Amino acid sequence: MKVREIMTKDLLSVERDVRVRDLVFLFASADVSGLPVVDDDGLLVGFISEEDLVRASLPRYVEMLPRASFIPDVGQVGKRLAAIADDPIEKYMRRDVVYVHAEDESLKAAHLMIRKGVRTLPVVDGEGRLVGHVKRIDVLERLL
Amino acid sequence: MIVTVTPSPAVNRVYWVDRLKVGLSQREEFLTRAERSATSAGGKGISVSLVLAHLGMENVAMGFVGGHTGDLLLHELRGEGVTTNFTWTKEETRTNVTVLERGREHIPVQINAPGPEVSEREVDRFLRRYRRMLLRAVWVVLGGSLPQGVGPQFYHTLTDEARRAGVKVALIASGEPLLSALSARPNLVKPDTRENPTLDGIDLASQEGILRAGRAIVNQGVDTVIVSHEVTGDIVITPEAEWIIKTQVSGTRLVELVGADAALLAGFLFRFEGGARLEEALRFGMAAAVLSAEGEARCCRNRGRIEEEMARISLERL
């Protein structure tokens, strides 16, 4: 089965200069945890997720802490998030995007999701333009 | 690929009733119980997208959506095979209500809610997406009313950008948004006459009025104008010829008029882009519209059925 047969045909995406606060609004409105980043030609150039924003809002040393209880209080995180709210998302997006082609086998999508630990994969056409996305649930639904 | 734009989409709620009770005083009955109801995604561009998807034609629906009803609308569109590319707004997508009374289905009662307020920032976000989509489009269909916060020049801007990008434009609109877009020279215009059957002061109730208004639009550089006339007798005006589309359908058989004009346009674009001549594409479009109005749910999944219906449709030169 091809990826195009199981993908959601939605082109919701953001541009590199979108502000963090607008991205948070989009995540909440569209009920998504991550979005592809595209350029003016619709070519996929990055991906940004809630995780990327949370990481950007936490002090750098947090990743070295052994337990979550050592994380500073939420107020500090909130302050950091407010400080980056008007930053362009380009600063925090991932450029090494994991994606699939619409004509790839859906098994490849499932394999990438497991190996890379991602929940959503952007889907592109032969020219690298965004044409949809595949979620883990899409693959699971088809397997049942 | 065809891109459709519905700036003020809606979730349509249709109620079928035996008799619509409208109390004129407090003593009269005013509660009407519906026999059944249905919910669907609505709006001019969206209706075009749905028919195109049923015909198997790749298309992308654009516009503004918000809140729970916006989510519902997107879900419906994706379920029908339409690719979505909507801009999210803070305010919720509207809900429109249609009441169809038994025996009077061809005269629906329709109440449309005002569209949500769309901010300048949201319009800018939409425009960036729209420009990207123009790189992939052959036709853009612009349709329906404009939400609050969007100026009447909106369709002019979208038409102008599309034409500069070499993309053809079909426009279904009324009032100021329609009139202001004409100077940007859309290729096809279908005035929406449901609310106000006039165009630039010309009454569109008579054939004479329609021809006068249609010629005025064609003189501004538009290739084709289609105007609804007597339910199924649409009039077509082009620089080369004028026709009335003749059908052999009784008005009372038409029970689902909402969306029929979108079916006509979608059918026309599907056939025209497939290489058909204008007259044949118009007959195909009208056949799709008739089947849609006769209540054949998802009529357009069956192309053969539309072609059968075409046999009952002719174009008479005026």
Short mmCIF file of C-alpha atoms in Angstrom, two decimals, chain A:
data_model
loop_
_atom_site.label_atom_id
_atom_site.label_comp_id
_atom_site.label_asym_id
_atom_site.label_seq_id
_atom_site.Cartn_x
_atom_site.Cartn_y
_atom_site.Cartn_z
CA MET A 1 0.00 0.00 0.00
CA LYS A 2 1.33 3.42 -0.98
CA VAL A 3 1.73 6.34 1.42
CA ARG A 4 -0.69 8.43 -0.71
CA GLU A 5 -3.42 5.89 0.10
CA ILE A 6 -3.14 6.37 3.85
CA MET A 7 -2.01 9.98 4.16
CA THR A 8 -4.18 12.89 5.29
CA LYS A 9 -4.37 15.32 2.38
CA ASP A 10 -3.82 18.47 4.42
CA LEU A 11 -1.28 21.15 3.53
CA LEU A 12 -1.29 22.91 6.91
CA SER A 13 2.24 24.19 7.36
CA VAL A 14 4.14 27.26 8.49
CA GLU A 15 6.76 29.56 7.01
CA ARG A 16 10.17 30.10 8.59
CA ASP A 17 9.37 33.61 9.82
CA VAL A 18 6.14 32.71 11.65
CA ARG A 19 6.33 33.76 15.30
CA VAL A 20 6.44 31.19 18.10
CA ARG A 21 3.20 32.59 19.60
CA ASP A 22 1.36 32.10 16.28
CA LEU A 23 2.68 28.57 16.03
CA VAL A 24 1.37 27.76 19.53
CA PHE A 25 -2.04 29.12 18.43
CA LEU A 26 -1.95 26.86 15.38
CA PHE A 27 -0.96 23.78 17.41
CA ALA A 28 -3.88 24.42 19.75
CA SER A 29 -6.43 25.26 17.01
CA ALA A 30 -5.60 22.45 14.63
CA ASP A 31 -4.93 20.01 17.48
CA VAL A 32 -1.54 18.98 16.12
CA SER A 33 1.78 18.48 17.90
CA GLY A 34 4.04 19.41 15.02
CA LEU A 35 3.99 21.12 11.62
CA PRO A 36 6.10 21.09 8.47
CA VAL A 37 7.94 24.28 7.56
CA VAL A 38 7.83 25.27 3.88
CA ASP A 39 9.42 27.94 1.70
CA ASP A 40 7.66 30.25 -0.78
CA ASP A 41 7.59 27.48 -3.39
CA GLY A 42 5.91 25.04 -1.00
CA LEU A 43 9.11 22.98 -0.64
CA LEU A 44 9.65 21.24 2.68
CA VAL A 45 12.53 22.92 4.54
CA GLY A 46 12.00 21.91 8.18
CA PHE A 47 9.74 20.60 10.90
CA ILE A 48 8.81 22.07 14.26
CA SER A 49 7.05 20.35 17.13
CA GLU A 50 5.80 21.07 20.65
CA GLU A 51 8.87 19.24 21.86
CA ASP A 52 11.16 21.71 20.06
CA LEU A 53 9.36 24.62 21.77
CA VAL A 54 9.47 22.99 25.20
CA ARG A 55 13.18 22.33 24.75
CA ALA A 56 13.72 25.96 23.71
CA SER A 57 11.87 27.12 26.85
CA LEU A 58 13.96 25.09 29.25
CA PRO A 59 17.45 26.01 30.45
CA ARG A 60 20.15 24.09 28.60
CA TYR A 61 21.33 22.17 31.68
CA VAL A 62 17.90 20.46 32.05
CA GLU A 63 18.81 17.75 29.58
CA MET A 64 21.64 16.71 31.87
CA LEU A 65 19.40 16.43 34.95
CA PRO A 66 18.76 12.86 36.15
CA ARG A 67 15.12 13.39 37.19
CA ALA A 68 12.24 15.66 36.20
CA SER A 69 11.91 16.85 39.82
CA PHE A 70 15.11 18.85 39.32
CA ILE A 71 13.48 20.93 36.57
CA PRO A 72 13.02 24.59 37.60
CA ASP A 73 9.48 25.74 38.40
CA VAL A 74 6.91 26.32 35.66
CA GLY A 75 7.08 30.09 36.22
CA GLN A 76 10.66 30.15 34.94
CA VAL A 77 9.74 28.06 31.91
CA GLY A 78 6.78 30.38 31.24
CA LYS A 79 9.09 33.40 31.37
CA ARG A 80 11.47 31.81 28.89
CA LEU A 81 8.60 30.91 26.59
CA ALA A 82 7.29 34.48 26.76
CA ALA A 83 10.78 35.72 25.93
CA ILE A 84 10.90 33.68 22.72
CA ALA A 85 7.20 34.22 21.77
CA ASP A 86 8.04 36.75 19.07
CA ASP A 87 11.03 34.86 17.69
CA PRO A 88 10.73 33.35 14.21
CA ILE A 89 10.29 29.59 14.42
CA GLU A 90 13.28 29.18 12.11
CA LYS A 91 15.45 29.49 15.25
CA TYR A 92 13.96 26.35 16.78
CA MET A 93 12.90 24.17 13.85
CA ARG A 94 14.66 20.98 12.84
CA ARG A 95 16.25 21.09 9.41
CA ASP A 96 16.98 17.38 9.17
CA VAL A 97 13.36 16.51 8.44
CA VAL A 98 12.22 12.90 8.41
CA TYR A 99 9.71 12.58 5.57
CA VAL A 100 8.31 10.17 2.99
CA HIS A 101 7.25 10.43 -0.64
CA ALA A 102 3.62 9.93 -1.61
CA GLU A 103 4.67 7.00 -3.80
CA ASP A 104 6.68 5.25 -1.04
CA GLU A 105 5.30 2.06 0.49
CA SER A 106 3.44 2.71 3.76
CA LEU A 107 5.74 0.17 5.41
CA LYS A 108 8.57 2.66 4.93
CA ALA A 109 6.53 5.27 6.80
CA ALA A 110 5.88 2.83 9.66
CA HIS A 111 9.56 1.89 9.79
CA LEU A 112 10.69 5.53 9.90
CA MET A 113 8.20 6.35 12.65
CA ILE A 114 9.54 3.54 14.83
CA ARG A 115 13.21 4.08 14.05
CA LYS A 116 13.15 7.87 14.41
CA GLY A 117 10.53 8.01 17.15
CA VAL A 118 8.28 10.53 15.33
CA ARG A 119 4.48 10.71 15.49
CA THR A 120 3.88 12.57 12.21
CA LEU A 121 5.68 12.35 8.89
CA PRO A 122 5.31 15.04 6.22
CA VAL A 123 4.61 13.62 2.76
CA VAL A 124 6.11 15.26 -0.36
CA ASP A 125 5.63 14.80 -4.11
CA GLY A 126 8.37 14.08 -6.64
CA GLU A 127 9.43 17.73 -6.60
CA GLY A 128 9.70 17.93 -2.81
CA ARG A 129 6.49 19.89 -2.30
CA LEU A 130 4.30 19.14 0.68
CA VAL A 131 1.20 17.11 -0.27
CA GLY A 132 0.04 15.79 3.12
CA HIS A 133 1.09 13.98 6.26
CA VAL A 134 0.92 10.54 7.84
CA LYS A 135 0.31 9.97 11.53
CA ARG A 136 1.01 6.81 13.52
CA ILE A 137 -2.72 6.34 13.93
CA ASP A 138 -3.18 6.38 10.12
CA VAL A 139 -0.80 3.44 9.82
CA LEU A 140 -2.38 1.58 12.75
CA GLU A 141 -5.90 2.07 11.37
CA ARG A 142 -4.85 0.57 8.05
CA LEU A 143 -3.14 -2.39 9.71
CA LEU A 144 -6.30 -3.36 11.61
#
